[in-house]
Coordinates of C-alpha atoms in Angstrom, one line a residue:
M1 CA 0.0 0.0 -0.1
D2 CA 1.1 3.5 -0.8
D3 CA 1.2 6.6 1.7
S4 CA -2.3 8.1 0.0
S5 CA -5.3 8.0 2.9
V6 CA -7.8 5.7 2.5
H7 CA -11.5 6.9 3.5
E8 CA -14.0 4.3 4.7
S9 CA -17.7 4.5 5.5
G10 CA -19.3 4.1 8.5
G11 CA -17.2 6.9 10.6
R12 CA -14.1 4.8 10.6
G13 CA -10.5 6.9 10.7
R14 CA -7.9 7.0 7.9
R15 CA -5.1 4.6 8.2
A16 CA -1.8 6.1 8.3
S17 CA 0.9 5.4 5.8
P18 CA 4.3 3.5 6.7
I19 CA 6.2 6.8 6.2
S20 CA 3.8 8.5 8.7
L21 CA 4.5 5.9 10.9
I22 CA 8.2 5.9 10.8
T23 CA 8.2 9.8 11.1
M24 CA 6.5 9.6 14.5
A25 CA 8.5 6.8 15.8
A26 CA 11.7 8.7 15.1
V27 CA 10.5 11.9 16.4
G28 CA 9.3 10.0 19.5
L29 CA 12.7 8.1 19.8
C30 CA 14.5 11.5 19.6
V31 CA 12.1 13.4 22.3
I32 CA 12.7 10.1 24.5
V33 CA 16.6 10.3 23.9
L34 CA 16.8 14.1 24.5
A35 CA 14.3 14.1 27.5
A36 CA 16.6 11.3 29.1
V37 CA 19.8 13.4 28.3
I38 CA 18.4 16.4 30.1
V39 CA 17.1 14.6 33.3
G40 CA 20.5 12.8 33.6
V41 CA 22.2 16.0 33.4
L42 CA 20.0 17.7 35.6
R43 CA 20.4 14.7 38.3
N44 CA 23.9 13.7 38.0
G45 CA 25.6 16.4 36.1
P46 CA 27.2 16.6 32.7
Q47 CA 28.9 13.3 33.2
A48 CA 25.5 11.3 33.0
A49 CA 25.0 12.3 29.4
A50 CA 28.0 10.1 28.2
P51 CA 26.1 7.0 27.8
L52 CA 23.2 8.7 25.8
I53 CA 25.5 10.3 23.2
W54 CA 25.4 7.4 20.8
P55 CA 21.4 6.9 21.0
A56 CA 21.1 10.8 20.5
I57 CA 23.2 10.5 17.3
A58 CA 21.1 7.6 16.1
A59 CA 17.9 9.5 17.0
L60 CA 19.2 12.4 15.0
V61 CA 20.5 10.5 12.0
L62 CA 17.0 8.3 11.7
N63 CA 15.4 12.1 11.6
L64 CA 17.6 13.5 9.0
A65 CA 16.7 10.0 6.8
V66 CA 13.2 10.7 7.5
M67 CA 13.1 14.5 6.4
I68 CA 15.0 13.2 3.2
A69 CA 12.4 10.3 2.2
G70 CA 9.9 12.9 3.0
R71 CA 11.3 15.4 0.6
R72 CA 11.4 12.7 -2.1
R73 CA 8.0 11.7 -1.5
H74 CA 6.7 15.4 -1.6
R75 CA 8.3 15.8 -5.1
Q76 CA 7.1 12.5 -6.2
V77 CA 3.6 13.5 -5.3
T78 CA 3.9 17.2 -6.7
R79 CA 5.0 15.5 -10.1
Q80 CA 1.9 13.3 -10.0
L81 CA -0.5 16.2 -9.4
R82 CA 1.0 18.1 -12.1
D83 CA 0.7 15.2 -14.5
Q84 CA -3.0 14.6 -13.5
L85 CA -3.7 18.4 -13.9
N86 CA -2.0 18.3 -17.5
T87 CA -3.9 15.5 -18.4
T88 CA -7.2 16.9 -17.2
Q89 CA -6.6 20.0 -19.1
G90 CA -5.7 18.2 -22.2
T91 CA -8.8 16.2 -22.0
R92 CA -10.9 19.1 -21.5
R93 CA -9.2 20.8 -24.7
Q94 CA -9.4 18.0 -26.8
P95 CA -13.3 17.6 -27.5
A96 CA -13.8 21.2 -27.4
R97 CA -14.5 21.2 -31.3
D98 CA -16.4 18.9 -33.3
P99 CA -14.1 16.8 -35.5
L100 CA -16.4 16.6 -38.4
T101 CA -17.2 20.2 -39.1
G102 CA -14.3 22.1 -36.8
F103 CA -17.1 23.9 -34.9
L104 CA -17.1 24.3 -31.2
N105 CA -19.1 21.7 -29.1
R106 CA -21.7 22.9 -26.8
R107 CA -19.6 23.2 -23.5
A108 CA -17.2 25.2 -25.6
L109 CA -19.8 27.4 -27.0
V110 CA -21.0 28.2 -23.6
E111 CA -17.6 28.8 -22.2
D112 CA -16.5 31.1 -25.2
A113 CA -20.2 32.9 -25.5
T114 CA -19.9 33.8 -21.7
I115 CA -16.7 35.5 -22.4
L116 CA -18.1 37.4 -25.4
L117 CA -21.1 38.6 -23.5
H118 CA -19.0 40.0 -20.9
D119 CA -17.0 41.7 -23.8
A120 CA -20.3 43.1 -25.2
A121 CA -21.2 44.5 -21.8
Q122 CA -18.0 46.5 -21.9
R123 CA -18.6 47.6 -25.3
D124 CA -22.2 48.4 -25.3
M125 CA -22.9 45.8 -27.7
M126 CA -25.6 42.9 -27.5
M127 CA -25.2 39.3 -28.4
A128 CA -27.4 37.6 -31.0
V129 CA -27.9 33.6 -30.6
L130 CA -29.2 31.8 -33.8
M131 CA -30.4 28.0 -33.3
I132 CA -30.2 26.3 -36.7
D133 CA -31.9 22.9 -37.5
L134 CA -32.0 21.3 -40.8
D135 CA -35.1 20.1 -42.5
R136 CA -35.5 16.7 -43.9
F137 CA -31.6 16.0 -42.9
K138 CA -33.0 12.6 -41.4
T139 CA -34.5 11.4 -45.0
I140 CA -31.5 12.2 -46.9
N141 CA -29.1 10.2 -44.3
D142 CA -31.6 7.2 -44.6
L143 CA -31.5 7.5 -48.3
H144 CA -27.9 8.0 -49.1
G145 CA -26.1 6.8 -46.0
H146 CA -24.2 8.2 -43.3
A147 CA -21.3 8.9 -45.2
V148 CA -23.3 11.1 -47.7
G149 CA -25.1 12.7 -44.4
D150 CA -21.5 13.5 -42.5
A151 CA -20.3 15.0 -46.1
L152 CA -23.3 16.9 -46.0
L153 CA -23.2 18.3 -42.5
A154 CA -19.5 19.3 -43.3
R155 CA -20.8 21.2 -46.2
V156 CA -23.5 22.9 -44.2
A157 CA -21.1 24.0 -41.8
G158 CA -19.0 25.5 -44.6
E159 CA -22.0 27.5 -45.6
I160 CA -23.1 28.8 -42.3
S161 CA -19.5 29.9 -41.7
K162 CA -19.8 32.2 -45.0
E163 CA -22.7 34.2 -43.7
L164 CA -21.6 34.9 -40.1
P165 CA -19.9 38.3 -39.1
A166 CA -16.4 38.7 -37.8
R167 CA -15.6 37.4 -34.4
S168 CA -18.7 34.8 -34.4
L169 CA -18.8 31.6 -32.7
A170 CA -20.3 28.6 -34.5
A171 CA -21.0 25.3 -32.8
R172 CA -22.5 22.0 -33.7
L173 CA -24.8 20.9 -31.1
G174 CA -25.5 17.2 -32.0
G175 CA -26.9 15.6 -35.0
D176 CA -28.1 18.4 -37.7
E177 CA -28.5 21.0 -35.0
F178 CA -26.0 24.2 -34.8
A179 CA -25.7 27.3 -33.1
C180 CA -24.1 30.5 -33.8
V181 CA -23.3 33.3 -31.6
F182 CA -22.2 37.0 -32.6
L183 CA -22.1 40.6 -31.2
F184 CA -24.1 43.4 -32.8
N185 CA -24.7 47.2 -32.5
P186 CA -28.3 47.6 -30.9
A187 CA -28.5 50.8 -33.0
D188 CA -28.4 48.7 -35.9
S189 CA -30.5 45.5 -35.1
K190 CA -31.5 44.6 -38.7
T191 CA -28.0 43.1 -38.9
V192 CA -29.2 40.1 -36.9
Q193 CA -32.5 39.8 -39.2
H194 CA -30.1 40.1 -42.4
V195 CA -27.8 37.4 -41.0
A196 CA -30.7 35.2 -40.2
E197 CA -32.5 35.6 -43.7
R198 CA -29.2 34.7 -45.5
L199 CA -28.4 31.6 -43.7
V200 CA -32.1 30.4 -44.5
S201 CA -31.9 31.2 -48.1
R202 CA -28.3 29.8 -48.6
L203 CA -29.3 26.5 -46.9
A204 CA -32.2 26.1 -49.4
R205 CA -30.0 26.1 -52.3
P206 CA -29.2 22.6 -53.5
I207 CA -26.0 21.0 -52.4
D208 CA -23.9 19.1 -55.0
L209 CA -22.1 16.2 -53.7
D210 CA -20.2 14.1 -56.2
G211 CA -22.9 14.9 -58.6
T212 CA -25.6 14.3 -56.5
A213 CA -28.0 17.3 -55.6
L214 CA -29.2 17.2 -52.3
R215 CA -32.1 19.6 -51.1
I216 CA -32.4 20.5 -47.6
S217 CA -33.8 23.7 -45.9
A218 CA -33.4 25.2 -42.3
S219 CA -35.5 26.4 -39.4
V220 CA -33.8 29.0 -37.5
G221 CA -34.5 30.4 -34.0
V222 CA -33.3 33.9 -33.0
A223 CA -32.7 35.3 -29.6
R224 CA -31.0 38.4 -28.5
S225 CA -29.4 39.7 -25.1
D226 CA -31.2 42.9 -25.2
H227 CA -34.8 41.2 -25.4
E228 CA -34.2 37.7 -23.3
P229 CA -32.5 37.1 -20.0
T230 CA -28.7 37.6 -20.5
S231 CA -27.1 34.4 -19.6
V232 CA -25.7 32.5 -22.4
E233 CA -27.8 29.1 -21.6
S234 CA -31.0 31.1 -21.2
L235 CA -30.4 32.7 -24.9
I236 CA -29.6 29.2 -26.2
R237 CA -32.9 28.1 -24.6
A238 CA -34.7 31.0 -26.0
A239 CA -33.5 30.5 -29.3
D240 CA -34.2 26.9 -29.3
I241 CA -37.8 27.4 -28.8
A242 CA -38.1 30.0 -31.5
M243 CA -36.4 27.2 -33.8
Y244 CA -39.0 25.1 -32.6
A245 CA -41.6 27.4 -33.5
A246 CA -40.0 27.8 -37.0
K247 CA -40.5 24.1 -37.7
E248 CA -44.2 24.2 -36.3
A249 CA -44.9 27.1 -38.6
G250 CA -43.9 24.9 -42.0
R251 CA -39.9 25.0 -41.5
N252 CA -37.5 26.8 -44.4
R253 CA -37.9 29.9 -42.2
L254 CA -36.7 31.9 -39.2
N255 CA -38.4 32.9 -36.2
W256 CA -37.6 35.4 -33.2
F257 CA -38.2 34.3 -29.8
D258 CA -41.1 35.5 -27.9
P259 CA -42.3 34.7 -24.3
A260 CA -45.3 33.4 -25.4
M261 CA -43.4 30.7 -27.2
A262 CA -42.1 29.3 -24.0
R263 CA -45.6 29.1 -22.7
S264 CA -46.8 27.2 -25.9
L265 CA -44.1 24.9 -25.6
H266 CA -45.1 24.3 -22.0
A267 CA -48.5 23.3 -22.9
R268 CA -47.4 21.4 -25.8
N269 CA -45.1 19.1 -23.6
E270 CA -48.3 18.7 -21.1
L271 CA -50.3 17.7 -24.0
E272 CA -47.4 15.2 -25.1
T273 CA -47.2 13.7 -21.7
A274 CA -51.1 13.4 -21.6
L275 CA -51.0 11.7 -24.9
R276 CA -48.4 8.9 -23.9
A277 CA -51.1 7.9 -21.2
A278 CA -53.8 8.3 -23.5
I279 CA -53.2 5.9 -26.2
P280 CA -52.9 2.7 -23.9
A281 CA -55.9 3.9 -22.0
G282 CA -58.2 3.9 -25.1
Q283 CA -58.9 7.6 -24.7
I284 CA -58.5 7.9 -28.5
V285 CA -61.3 6.5 -30.4
P286 CA -62.5 6.1 -34.2
F287 CA -65.2 8.6 -35.4
F288 CA -67.0 7.8 -38.7
E289 CA -67.7 10.2 -41.5
Q290 CA -70.2 8.9 -44.0
Q291 CA -69.1 8.7 -47.7
I292 CA -72.2 8.6 -50.1
D293 CA -72.6 7.6 -53.8
L294 CA -73.4 10.7 -55.3
N295 CA -75.5 9.0 -57.9
T296 CA -77.9 6.8 -55.8
G297 CA -77.5 8.7 -52.3
Q298 CA -76.6 5.5 -50.5
I299 CA -73.8 5.1 -47.8
V300 CA -71.0 3.3 -49.5
G301 CA -68.4 3.3 -46.7
F302 CA -66.9 5.7 -43.7
E303 CA -63.7 7.4 -43.2
V304 CA -62.2 6.7 -39.8
L305 CA -61.2 10.0 -37.8
A306 CA -59.3 10.0 -34.6
R307 CA -61.0 11.9 -31.7
W308 CA -59.5 12.3 -28.3
N309 CA -62.1 12.0 -25.4
H310 CA -60.0 13.6 -22.5
P311 CA -61.3 12.8 -19.1
V312 CA -60.6 16.5 -18.0
H313 CA -60.4 18.8 -21.0
G314 CA -63.2 17.0 -23.1
Q315 CA -62.6 16.3 -26.8
I316 CA -59.5 17.5 -28.1
S317 CA -59.1 18.2 -31.9
P318 CA -56.8 15.9 -33.9
D319 CA -55.1 19.0 -35.4
R320 CA -53.4 19.5 -31.8
F321 CA -52.4 15.8 -31.2
I322 CA -51.7 14.3 -34.5
P323 CA -48.7 16.4 -35.3
I324 CA -47.5 15.6 -31.7
A325 CA -47.9 11.9 -32.4
E326 CA -45.9 12.2 -35.7
Q327 CA -43.0 14.3 -34.0
T328 CA -42.6 11.8 -31.1
G329 CA -42.8 8.6 -32.9
M330 CA -46.3 8.1 -31.2
I331 CA -48.3 7.8 -34.4
A332 CA -47.6 4.2 -35.0
D333 CA -49.1 3.1 -31.6
L334 CA -51.9 5.5 -32.1
S335 CA -52.7 4.2 -35.6
T336 CA -52.5 0.7 -34.3
S337 CA -55.1 1.2 -31.5
L338 CA -57.4 3.3 -33.8
M339 CA -57.4 0.6 -36.6
T340 CA -57.9 -2.2 -34.3
Q341 CA -61.1 -0.3 -32.6
A342 CA -62.4 0.7 -36.3
F343 CA -62.0 -2.8 -37.4
L344 CA -63.6 -4.6 -34.5
A345 CA -66.6 -1.9 -34.8
A346 CA -67.0 -2.3 -38.6
R347 CA -66.5 -6.1 -38.8
D348 CA -70.5 -7.1 -38.7
W349 CA -71.3 -4.1 -40.9
D350 CA -73.0 -5.1 -44.3
P351 CA -69.9 -6.4 -46.4
S352 CA -70.4 -3.8 -49.0
L353 CA -69.5 -0.9 -46.6
T354 CA -65.8 0.1 -46.7
I355 CA -63.6 2.1 -44.4
S356 CA -60.9 4.5 -45.1
I357 CA -58.2 5.1 -42.9
N358 CA -55.3 7.9 -43.4
I359 CA -51.8 6.6 -43.2
S360 CA -49.3 9.4 -41.7
P361 CA -46.0 10.3 -43.8
V362 CA -44.1 9.1 -40.9
Q363 CA -45.6 5.4 -41.1
L364 CA -44.8 5.2 -44.7
R365 CA -40.8 5.4 -43.5
D366 CA -41.7 1.8 -41.9
A367 CA -41.1 -1.1 -44.5
W368 CA -42.7 -3.5 -42.1
L369 CA -46.1 -1.5 -42.1
P370 CA -48.0 -3.6 -44.8
Q371 CA -47.3 -6.7 -42.4
K372 CA -48.5 -4.8 -39.4
I373 CA -51.8 -3.9 -41.1
I374 CA -52.3 -7.5 -42.4
K375 CA -51.7 -8.7 -38.8
L376 CA -54.5 -6.3 -37.5
L377 CA -57.0 -7.8 -40.0
L378 CA -56.2 -11.1 -39.3
E379 CA -56.5 -10.5 -35.6
T380 CA -59.8 -8.6 -35.5
G381 CA -61.2 -10.7 -38.6
F382 CA -61.7 -7.6 -40.8
S383 CA -61.8 -8.2 -44.8
A384 CA -58.8 -6.5 -46.6
H385 CA -61.2 -6.0 -49.4
R386 CA -63.1 -3.6 -47.1
L387 CA -60.1 -1.4 -46.0
E388 CA -58.9 1.6 -48.1
I389 CA -55.6 3.2 -47.0
E390 CA -55.2 7.0 -47.9
I391 CA -52.1 8.4 -48.8
T392 CA -51.2 12.3 -48.7
E393 CA -49.1 13.5 -51.9
R394 CA -46.7 14.9 -49.6
A395 CA -45.9 11.5 -48.0
L396 CA -44.6 10.1 -51.8
F397 CA -41.8 12.1 -52.1
E398 CA -39.7 11.8 -48.8
N399 CA -39.2 8.2 -50.2
L400 CA -41.0 7.1 -53.5
P401 CA -39.4 3.7 -54.0
L402 CA -40.5 2.7 -50.3
A403 CA -43.8 4.2 -50.9
Q404 CA -44.0 2.1 -54.0
S405 CA -43.0 -1.2 -51.9
I406 CA -45.4 -0.4 -49.4
I407 CA -48.4 0.5 -51.7
G408 CA -47.6 -2.8 -53.7
S409 CA -47.6 -4.8 -50.9
L410 CA -51.0 -3.8 -49.5
K411 CA -52.6 -4.1 -52.9
N412 CA -51.4 -7.6 -53.2
Q413 CA -53.6 -8.3 -50.0
G414 CA -56.5 -6.6 -51.7
I415 CA -56.3 -3.5 -49.6
R416 CA -57.5 -0.3 -51.7
I417 CA -55.2 2.8 -52.0
A418 CA -56.4 6.3 -52.3
L419 CA -54.4 9.4 -53.0
D420 CA -55.9 12.1 -50.2
D421 CA -55.8 15.8 -50.6
F422 CA -55.4 15.6 -54.2
G423 CA -54.2 19.1 -55.8
T424 CA -52.5 20.4 -52.4
G425 CA -48.9 18.8 -53.1
Y426 CA -46.9 18.2 -56.1
S427 CA -48.2 14.9 -57.6
S428 CA -48.0 14.3 -61.4
L429 CA -49.6 12.2 -63.7
G430 CA -46.2 10.4 -63.9
H431 CA -46.9 9.4 -60.1
L432 CA -50.2 8.7 -60.7
R433 CA -49.5 6.3 -63.5
A434 CA -46.5 5.0 -61.6
L435 CA -48.3 4.1 -58.3
P436 CA -51.4 1.6 -58.4
F437 CA -54.0 4.0 -56.8
D438 CA -57.8 2.9 -56.8
R439 CA -59.3 6.3 -56.0
I440 CA -58.4 9.9 -56.0
K441 CA -59.7 12.4 -53.3
I442 CA -60.1 16.1 -53.7
D443 CA -59.3 18.1 -50.9
R444 CA -62.2 19.9 -49.0
S445 CA -60.8 23.4 -49.6
F446 CA -61.2 23.4 -53.3
V447 CA -64.7 22.0 -52.9
Q448 CA -65.8 24.5 -50.6
A449 CA -64.3 27.2 -52.6
I450 CA -65.8 26.5 -55.9
A451 CA -68.8 28.5 -55.8
E452 CA -66.7 31.8 -55.3
D453 CA -63.2 30.8 -57.0
Q454 CA -62.9 30.1 -60.4
D455 CA -59.4 28.6 -60.1
S456 CA -60.7 26.3 -57.4
A457 CA -63.5 25.4 -59.8
A458 CA -61.2 24.8 -62.7
L459 CA -58.7 22.4 -60.5
V460 CA -61.7 20.2 -59.6
G461 CA -62.9 20.0 -63.0
A462 CA -59.3 19.0 -64.1
V463 CA -58.9 16.5 -61.2
A464 CA -62.2 14.7 -62.2
S465 CA -61.2 14.6 -65.9
V466 CA -57.9 13.2 -64.8
G467 CA -59.7 10.8 -62.5
A468 CA -61.9 9.6 -65.6
S469 CA -59.1 9.4 -68.3
L470 CA -57.2 7.1 -65.7
N471 CA -60.3 5.3 -64.7
L472 CA -60.0 6.2 -61.2
P473 CA -62.9 6.9 -59.1
V474 CA -63.0 10.7 -57.3
T475 CA -64.0 11.5 -53.9
A476 CA -65.0 14.9 -53.1
E477 CA -64.5 16.1 -49.4
G478 CA -66.1 19.0 -47.7
I479 CA -69.4 19.0 -49.1
E480 CA -71.7 21.0 -47.1
D481 CA -74.9 21.9 -49.2
L482 CA -77.1 20.3 -52.0
A483 CA -75.5 23.2 -54.6
A484 CA -71.9 21.7 -54.2
E485 CA -73.3 18.1 -54.2
A486 CA -75.0 18.7 -57.5
R487 CA -71.8 20.5 -58.8
M488 CA -69.6 17.5 -57.7
R489 CA -71.9 15.2 -59.4
A490 CA -72.1 17.2 -62.7
L491 CA -68.1 17.0 -62.6
G492 CA -68.2 13.2 -62.8
C493 CA -67.1 12.7 -58.8
A494 CA -68.4 9.2 -57.7
R495 CA -68.5 9.7 -53.8
G496 CA -69.1 12.6 -51.6
Q497 CA -68.6 13.1 -47.9
G498 CA -69.1 16.1 -45.5
Y499 CA -71.5 17.8 -43.1
L500 CA -74.2 17.7 -45.5
Y501 CA -74.5 13.9 -44.9
G502 CA -73.9 14.5 -41.0
H503 CA -71.1 15.2 -38.7
P504 CA -68.7 12.5 -37.8
I505 CA -70.1 10.0 -35.3
D506 CA -68.7 7.5 -32.8
A507 CA -69.2 3.6 -33.2
A508 CA -72.1 3.6 -31.1
N509 CA -74.1 6.0 -33.0
T510 CA -72.7 4.6 -36.4
R511 CA -74.2 1.6 -35.5
R512 CA -77.6 2.7 -34.7
L513 CA -77.5 4.6 -38.1
L514 CA -76.7 1.4 -39.9
A515 CA -79.3 -0.5 -37.8
E516 CA -81.9 2.0 -39.1
R517 CA -80.8 1.4 -42.6
R518 CA -80.7 -2.0 -42.3
L519 CA -77.0 -2.1 -43.2
L520 CA -75.9 -4.7 -40.4
N521 CA -75.3 -8.2 -41.4
A522 CA -77.3 -11.0 -39.8
S523 CA -75.2 -11.7 -37.2
G524 CA -74.7 -7.9 -36.4
S525 CA -78.5 -7.8 -36.1
A526 CA -78.8 -10.9 -34.0
T527 CA -76.1 -9.3 -31.7
D528 CA -78.1 -6.0 -31.3
E529 CA -81.3 -7.9 -30.5
A530 CA -79.6 -9.8 -28.0
H531 CA -78.2 -6.4 -26.3
R532 CA -81.9 -5.1 -26.3
R533 CA -83.3 -8.3 -24.6
I534 CA -80.6 -8.1 -21.9
A535 CA -81.2 -4.4 -21.5
G536 CA -85.0 -5.0 -21.2

């Protein structure tokens, strides 16, 4: 064991080192010998000290040896401490920069920005913090591989550096998130706006990597020290909140921090926490919106819509919780729960009735999606031929080959596919031919504006013509009055849905509606009769 102290729990003392024991023994021996010399001299005179001369010399030599050994140990410990300090400082310096981009890491950014903020106060300057998050980077990384993703991040870092003022700090905080810090004159605050705008514009341009043009964009959040609390961490937090708001607003844009954003983010986080509990608790249930044959007026199916019956806040709109489910990865569990409930509710309806369920673009990134849907169909006993999956246009462009594979697998099982919200995205006739759709759905915004907007009327007419030429039936959403219904029928739309035919209703009320229309099969009617007898 060396001479370092060992601390033990339970209130026990520390064990002395060998050198400490020798030192105490040497000092004790010297004290005893000297005391004996003094006592002998006092009692018997100087001649009494003669026998103690050699023990006194031995004690002095031993003390001298101990002093030399202690000095050497002191130098050794000092050297060890210096080496340890140098190693620690080297370790702190080593990860200060991101090896991929050359930018600072978060810790180094906070340290350097704190010095810069102090400098700003001395010079009557203000600090701006920009948080930059790349849009669609994960898709590019998944499609082209991590090597291309890394090369893209390095190029992005170079593009960012070109737009920053002198004495700026730039950091990569992880993944595809960057931060920039610089000082500005508060009398010329437009400087910050211009820098942020140039960054958004530059990062929206295609980036060529080995002949491949990659398109990304950036969401930028901005905070400034004369508006927000003046600590670097709080400024970074404020800019991060503003960046998140820019993503929520549609991406490829910048947003200045506002305190209301923090309150909104807090509310969103509370909603996310509640949603995580709501899905397994069965609080999110299917509502059914009628789909009508425009030629006969008969019910031919229903679209399944998600509704959250919160035990405290009541019904929460899907516009609020669906985006959160998509962003947090909960959309798969939510969709599974919704499908299961809908399949069980509809399996004993009249076999002619179909149900349509919308699939999120996030779910189309899952190559196992067809197998998961087929598994649910088998478990619930619902026929694949009665299911129609709705896919929005924007979902096709994240990974068209994967979308083709998923659609093909679903079609092979007899499931029908509808292109939802047609006219709001970027689909072309080529995509309609390349993908085996069974139906086109016109977005409600065009249907509802058709009476007043000639452009909307022309677009609806064009979509109906495209559907007829490709032998694809067209469903018109958002029909709210008889005039719109007549117009859609005249344009050749096969189906219609909207408030003219009733608001979406839950499974129990849908069942009552179908019972009144005699659209439950025999087993379903028998089940209802049994329930009525039990209730009676």
